[in-house]
């Protein structure tokens, strides 16, 4: 099997990062893991320093200020030693055979996403599976999750793809791509640093560059959901509670997205980007009002 570099930025997410790391190491193939420690103060660097793993690549931002996932993902992908990279979040757990199901669809000019299994912190949607295997690390049952994934595909157990489809068109983290395809579009846009809306901007550019975007419903991850900033307790958030840091960045970068693209984030039910044309034509309104503008 071809080897993947799992690129994982992490800031004060040690307990989740440890689960993510071990789940990748539980895959049959010894893939490379690249951890980018973004000024963590929770013991992440000390834990990494005690690992004896020749296929682990590490980059530390000593801080005190964070860089954010925009800069960290791009740094990590540039450092990757394999031809294939996967953008993986620290609060994700790889299900058995994730790599096999991803790689059987991956080719040049294609981006392949896994399907997220999530606890009920966000509303359900047709592009993911809402299933509660634990909201916090101490509640999570890894073996119960794995047995559910590998169980019989019927109404009594195991995972049955929604709509009976094994592959749909859409994109969301974690996504896998050839490194040269990622570099060809220039990586993330620093306009969206440190984070928020950077992924939607990137996905639009994947589509405009002609890449196929596929989501496999056989390759699964458990996603604790938004623990990098939005629900990060070190940033003032908690499970289901937005941090002030995230509220500020999502508002700022929401406006930046509209300025750049001429519209807000738009996609179909399966998360395939919809990109309306942006025009360079304007009008001047004298004696303006909200009603007239409308």
Tab-separated table of C-alpha atoms in Angstrom:
chain	number	residue	atom	x	y	z
A	1	UNK	CA	0.000	0.000	0.000
A	2	UNK	CA	1.158	3.537	-0.725
A	3	UNK	CA	2.124	5.487	2.370
A	4	UNK	CA	0.299	8.596	3.521
A	5	UNK	CA	1.567	11.467	5.627
A	6	UNK	CA	-1.166	12.352	8.125
A	7	UNK	CA	-0.686	16.094	8.732
A	8	UNK	CA	-2.082	17.079	12.156
A	9	UNK	CA	-1.845	20.609	13.571
A	10	UNK	CA	-2.616	20.682	17.283
A	11	UNK	CA	-2.899	23.366	19.924
A	12	UNK	CA	-3.740	22.348	23.479
A	13	UNK	CA	-5.478	19.191	22.299
A	14	UNK	CA	-3.202	16.585	23.854
A	15	UNK	CA	-5.861	14.138	25.026
A	16	UNK	CA	-7.498	14.142	21.583
A	17	UNK	CA	-4.152	14.108	19.762
A	18	UNK	CA	-3.116	10.973	21.641
A	19	UNK	CA	-6.266	9.192	20.433
A	20	UNK	CA	-5.726	10.383	16.854
A	21	UNK	CA	-2.097	9.243	16.871
A	22	UNK	CA	-2.876	5.791	18.264
A	23	UNK	CA	-5.781	5.230	15.848
A	24	UNK	CA	-3.498	5.908	12.883
A	25	UNK	CA	-0.869	3.603	14.341
A	26	UNK	CA	-3.563	0.913	14.622
A	27	UNK	CA	-3.925	0.855	10.819
A	28	UNK	CA	-2.181	-2.070	9.158
A	29	UNK	CA	0.241	0.153	7.236
A	30	UNK	CA	2.842	2.184	9.129
A	31	UNK	CA	2.051	5.586	7.634
A	32	UNK	CA	3.944	8.760	8.469
A	33	UNK	CA	2.412	11.099	11.042
A	34	UNK	CA	3.386	14.757	11.030
A	35	UNK	CA	2.370	16.658	14.156
A	36	UNK	CA	2.589	20.438	14.215
A	37	UNK	CA	2.483	21.612	17.818
A	38	UNK	CA	1.156	25.163	17.749
A	39	UNK	CA	2.385	26.793	20.978
A	40	UNK	CA	0.615	24.260	23.205
A	41	UNK	CA	0.843	24.659	26.964
A	42	UNK	CA	-0.849	21.359	27.902
A	43	UNK	CA	2.173	19.036	27.780
A	44	UNK	CA	1.964	18.235	24.063
A	45	UNK	CA	5.657	18.821	23.412
A	46	UNK	CA	6.719	16.717	26.393
A	47	UNK	CA	4.494	13.842	25.240
A	48	UNK	CA	5.905	14.016	21.709
A	49	UNK	CA	9.474	14.087	23.015
A	50	UNK	CA	8.880	10.775	24.793
A	51	UNK	CA	7.631	8.965	21.675
A	52	UNK	CA	9.981	6.568	19.928
A	53	UNK	CA	8.588	6.580	16.392
A	54	UNK	CA	10.835	6.851	13.347
A	55	UNK	CA	7.817	7.613	11.157
A	56	UNK	CA	6.784	10.598	13.279
A	57	UNK	CA	7.736	14.058	12.004
A	58	UNK	CA	7.377	16.983	14.398
A	59	UNK	CA	7.320	20.739	14.049
A	60	UNK	CA	7.058	22.930	17.150
A	61	UNK	CA	5.936	26.536	17.258
A	62	UNK	CA	7.489	27.691	20.556
A	63	UNK	CA	4.965	30.498	20.860
A	64	UNK	CA	3.751	32.264	22.830
A	65	UNK	CA	1.446	33.235	19.938
A	66	UNK	CA	-0.222	30.563	17.840
A	67	UNK	CA	0.175	30.377	14.079
A	68	UNK	CA	-3.159	28.674	13.385
A	69	UNK	CA	-4.113	25.832	11.091
A	70	UNK	CA	-3.712	27.912	7.918
A	71	UNK	CA	0.034	28.274	8.384
A	72	UNK	CA	0.486	24.969	10.159
A	73	UNK	CA	-1.231	22.817	7.538
A	74	UNK	CA	0.820	24.418	4.756
A	75	UNK	CA	4.052	24.031	6.724
A	76	UNK	CA	3.279	20.389	7.401
A	77	UNK	CA	2.356	19.551	3.832
A	78	UNK	CA	5.589	21.118	2.598
A	79	UNK	CA	7.513	18.983	5.133
A	80	UNK	CA	5.751	15.737	4.174
A	81	UNK	CA	8.068	13.019	2.887
A	82	UNK	CA	5.437	11.028	0.999
A	83	UNK	CA	3.669	11.788	-2.280
A	84	UNK	CA	0.261	11.610	-0.591
A	85	UNK	CA	-0.924	13.713	2.346
A	86	UNK	CA	-4.053	13.691	4.471
A	87	UNK	CA	-5.237	16.804	6.276
A	88	UNK	CA	-6.287	15.287	9.592
A	89	UNK	CA	-7.620	17.086	12.660
A	90	UNK	CA	-6.331	16.403	16.156
A	91	UNK	CA	-9.877	15.659	17.360
A	92	UNK	CA	-10.430	12.819	14.870
A	93	UNK	CA	-10.069	9.078	15.336
A	94	UNK	CA	-9.327	6.888	12.325
A	95	UNK	CA	-11.586	3.861	11.918
A	96	UNK	CA	-10.121	0.507	10.824
A	97	UNK	CA	-9.114	0.404	7.133
A	98	UNK	CA	-9.558	4.153	6.694
A	99	UNK	CA	-6.418	4.264	4.547
A	100	UNK	CA	-7.519	1.399	2.299
A	101	UNK	CA	-10.874	2.979	1.560
A	102	UNK	CA	-9.297	6.367	0.856
A	103	UNK	CA	-6.501	5.123	-1.386
A	104	UNK	CA	-8.684	2.984	-3.623
A	105	UNK	CA	-10.318	6.193	-4.892
A	106	UNK	CA	-7.256	8.457	-4.924
A	107	UNK	CA	-5.541	9.449	-8.156
A	108	UNK	CA	-3.885	12.570	-9.493
A	109	UNK	CA	-6.368	15.434	-9.737
A	110	UNK	CA	-8.678	13.927	-7.111
A	111	UNK	CA	-9.376	14.845	-3.487
A	112	UNK	CA	-10.876	12.068	-1.351
A	113	UNK	CA	-12.632	12.773	1.949
A	114	UNK	CA	-13.567	10.353	4.707
A	115	UNK	CA	-17.030	10.324	6.244
A	116	UNK	CA	-17.375	11.852	9.700
A	117	UNK	CA	-19.182	10.096	12.514
A	118	UNK	CA	-20.037	12.746	15.102
A	119	UNK	CA	-21.736	13.054	18.484
A	120	UNK	CA	-24.801	15.348	18.577
A	121	UNK	CA	-22.983	18.675	19.044
A	122	UNK	CA	-23.964	19.921	15.574
A	123	UNK	CA	-27.182	19.210	13.668
A	124	UNK	CA	-27.266	16.065	11.554
A	125	UNK	CA	-26.765	16.337	7.815
A	126	UNK	CA	-26.800	14.070	4.758
A	127	UNK	CA	-22.999	14.279	4.479
A	128	UNK	CA	-22.199	12.731	7.882
A	129	UNK	CA	-23.360	10.185	10.450
A	130	UNK	CA	-24.713	11.301	13.806
A	131	UNK	CA	-23.785	8.617	16.334
A	132	UNK	CA	-22.684	9.181	19.920
A	133	UNK	CA	-19.622	7.166	20.934
A	134	UNK	CA	-18.602	9.845	23.429
A	135	UNK	CA	-18.371	13.639	23.536
A	136	UNK	CA	-15.210	13.779	25.657
A	137	UNK	CA	-12.146	11.548	25.551
A	138	UNK	CA	-12.988	9.929	28.875
A	139	UNK	CA	-16.404	8.923	27.493
A	140	UNK	CA	-15.134	7.557	24.176
A	141	UNK	CA	-15.232	3.807	23.574
A	142	UNK	CA	-12.757	3.126	20.761
A	143	UNK	CA	-13.507	-0.594	20.567
A	144	UNK	CA	-17.254	-0.041	20.454
A	145	UNK	CA	-16.713	2.413	17.585
A	146	UNK	CA	-14.470	-0.052	15.705
A	147	UNK	CA	-16.895	-2.938	16.200
A	148	UNK	CA	-19.752	-0.805	14.912
A	149	UNK	CA	-17.717	0.119	11.828
A	150	UNK	CA	-16.799	-3.498	11.106
A	151	UNK	CA	-20.198	-4.970	12.029
A	152	UNK	CA	-22.759	-6.400	9.589
A	153	UNK	CA	-24.209	-3.868	7.161
A	154	UNK	CA	-27.853	-4.160	8.083
A	155	UNK	CA	-30.425	-2.511	10.315
A	156	UNK	CA	-29.237	-4.332	13.437
A	157	UNK	CA	-25.607	-3.310	13.549
A	158	UNK	CA	-22.613	-2.071	11.660
A	159	UNK	CA	-22.438	0.961	9.435
A	160	UNK	CA	-24.822	1.309	6.514
A	161	UNK	CA	-24.045	4.181	4.090
A	162	UNK	CA	-26.762	6.799	3.824
A	163	UNK	CA	-28.822	6.722	0.618
A	164	UNK	CA	-27.166	3.408	-0.257
A	165	UNK	CA	-24.236	5.253	-1.846
A	166	UNK	CA	-20.636	4.241	-1.230
A	167	UNK	CA	-19.241	7.387	-2.894
A	168	UNK	CA	-20.686	10.882	-3.201
A	169	UNK	CA	-19.292	14.170	-4.494
A	170	UNK	CA	-18.323	16.466	-1.646
A	171	UNK	CA	-15.450	17.541	0.528
A	172	UNK	CA	-14.771	18.065	4.201
A	173	UNK	CA	-11.946	17.205	6.569
A	174	UNK	CA	-10.266	14.808	6.679
A	175	UNK	CA	-9.290	14.999	3.024
A	176	UNK	CA	-6.506	13.265	1.135
A	177	UNK	CA	-4.665	14.500	-1.951
A	178	UNK	CA	-1.399	14.130	-3.817
A	179	UNK	CA	1.057	16.619	-2.368
A	180	UNK	CA	1.894	18.093	-5.775
A	181	UNK	CA	-1.809	18.769	-6.453
A	182	UNK	CA	-2.095	20.675	-3.181
A	183	UNK	CA	1.032	22.717	-3.876
A	184	UNK	CA	-0.154	23.453	-7.432
A	185	UNK	CA	-2.992	25.668	-6.163
A	186	UNK	CA	-0.787	27.557	-3.711
A	187	UNK	CA	-2.032	26.059	-0.470
A	188	UNK	CA	-4.258	27.939	1.954
A	189	UNK	CA	-4.909	31.664	1.592
A	190	UNK	CA	-3.303	33.642	4.428
A	191	UNK	CA	-6.317	35.970	4.258
A	192	UNK	CA	-8.070	33.407	6.455
A	193	UNK	CA	-5.314	32.986	9.055
A	194	UNK	CA	-5.250	31.782	11.748
A	195	UNK	CA	-8.367	29.725	10.984
A	196	UNK	CA	-12.050	29.808	9.993
A	197	UNK	CA	-13.400	29.717	6.439
A	198	UNK	CA	-9.930	28.737	5.170
A	199	UNK	CA	-11.192	25.280	4.244
A	200	UNK	CA	-14.170	26.540	2.231
A	201	UNK	CA	-11.872	28.885	0.313
A	202	UNK	CA	-9.483	26.000	-0.397
A	203	UNK	CA	-12.296	23.685	-1.499
A	204	UNK	CA	-13.598	26.301	-3.951
A	205	UNK	CA	-10.155	26.480	-5.521
A	206	UNK	CA	-9.908	22.692	-5.746
A	207	UNK	CA	-13.144	22.700	-7.760
A	208	UNK	CA	-12.144	25.649	-9.952
A	209	UNK	CA	-8.862	23.880	-10.685
A	210	UNK	CA	-10.806	20.940	-12.093
A	211	UNK	CA	-10.087	18.426	-9.311
A	212	UNK	CA	-12.632	15.679	-8.649
A	213	UNK	CA	-13.895	15.715	-5.061
A	214	UNK	CA	-15.089	12.382	-3.724
A	215	UNK	CA	-16.325	11.294	-0.308
A	216	UNK	CA	-16.034	7.624	0.587
A	217	UNK	CA	-18.745	6.286	2.873
A	218	UNK	CA	-16.627	3.239	3.689
A	219	UNK	CA	-13.684	5.195	5.116
A	220	UNK	CA	-14.748	6.655	8.463
A	221	UNK	CA	-13.414	8.835	11.255
A	222	UNK	CA	-14.911	9.667	14.605
A	223	UNK	CA	-14.887	13.454	14.937
A	224	UNK	CA	-15.241	14.951	18.407
A	225	UNK	CA	-16.099	18.213	16.595
A	226	UNK	CA	-14.487	21.662	16.570
A	227	UNK	CA	-11.986	21.170	19.409
A	228	UNK	CA	-9.231	23.189	17.731
A	229	UNK	CA	-10.687	26.603	18.551
A	230	UNK	CA	-14.475	26.700	18.630
A	231	UNK	CA	-15.007	24.247	21.506
A	232	UNK	CA	-11.442	24.373	22.869
A	233	UNK	CA	-11.426	24.743	26.649
A	234	UNK	CA	-8.043	26.504	26.586
A	235	UNK	CA	-9.545	29.184	24.315
A	236	UNK	CA	-12.568	29.734	26.556
A	237	UNK	CA	-14.934	27.236	24.950
A	238	UNK	CA	-16.298	23.818	25.864
A	239	UNK	CA	-18.286	21.067	24.160
A	240	UNK	CA	-21.129	22.905	22.415
A	241	UNK	CA	-19.958	26.299	23.738
A	242	UNK	CA	-18.254	28.705	21.298
A	243	UNK	CA	-15.005	30.288	22.461
A	244	UNK	CA	-14.622	34.098	22.169
A	245	UNK	CA	-11.550	33.449	20.019
A	246	UNK	CA	-13.609	31.477	17.488
A	247	UNK	CA	-16.480	33.971	17.521
A	248	UNK	CA	-14.063	36.726	16.525
A	249	UNK	CA	-12.221	34.799	13.798
A	250	UNK	CA	-15.341	33.311	12.215
A	251	UNK	CA	-16.962	36.750	12.019
A	252	UNK	CA	-13.842	38.400	10.597
A	253	UNK	CA	-13.154	35.678	8.061
A	254	UNK	CA	-16.793	35.396	7.072
A	255	UNK	CA	-16.528	38.979	5.861
A	256	UNK	CA	-13.200	38.215	4.179
A	257	UNK	CA	-14.805	35.304	2.333
A	258	UNK	CA	-17.573	37.526	0.973
A	259	UNK	CA	-15.062	40.180	-0.086
A	260	UNK	CA	-12.982	37.626	-1.950
A	261	UNK	CA	-15.702	35.503	-3.550
A	262	UNK	CA	-18.610	37.936	-3.823
A	263	UNK	CA	-20.922	35.552	-1.955
A	264	UNK	CA	-21.021	33.556	1.255
A	265	UNK	CA	-20.065	29.878	1.522
A	266	UNK	CA	-22.357	27.797	-0.630
A	267	UNK	CA	-22.555	24.059	-1.221
A	268	UNK	CA	-25.047	21.300	-1.942
A	269	UNK	CA	-26.325	18.750	0.574
A	270	UNK	CA	-23.223	16.589	0.170
A	271	UNK	CA	-20.823	19.520	0.701
A	272	UNK	CA	-19.886	19.956	-2.945
A	273	UNK	CA	-19.030	23.673	-3.372
A	274	UNK	CA	-21.378	25.848	-5.409
A	275	UNK	CA	-19.427	28.805	-6.810
A	276	UNK	CA	-21.509	31.566	-8.392
A	277	UNK	CA	-19.734	33.907	-10.825
A	278	UNK	CA	-18.154	36.993	-9.342
A	279	UNK	CA	-18.579	40.152	-11.437
A	280	UNK	CA	-16.376	43.242	-11.595
A	281	UNK	CA	-19.305	45.543	-12.423
A	282	UNK	CA	-20.577	48.075	-9.909
A	283	UNK	CA	-23.045	50.940	-9.586
A	284	UNK	CA	-22.985	54.172	-7.598
A	285	UNK	CA	-26.094	54.997	-5.580
A	286	UNK	CA	-26.574	58.647	-4.549
A	287	UNK	CA	-28.761	59.534	-1.552
A	288	UNK	CA	-28.631	55.897	-0.545
A	289	UNK	CA	-30.779	54.012	1.958
A	290	UNK	CA	-31.150	50.406	2.985
A	291	UNK	CA	-34.410	50.114	1.045
A	292	UNK	CA	-32.857	51.606	-2.094
A	293	UNK	CA	-29.807	49.359	-1.762
A	294	UNK	CA	-32.067	46.344	-1.476
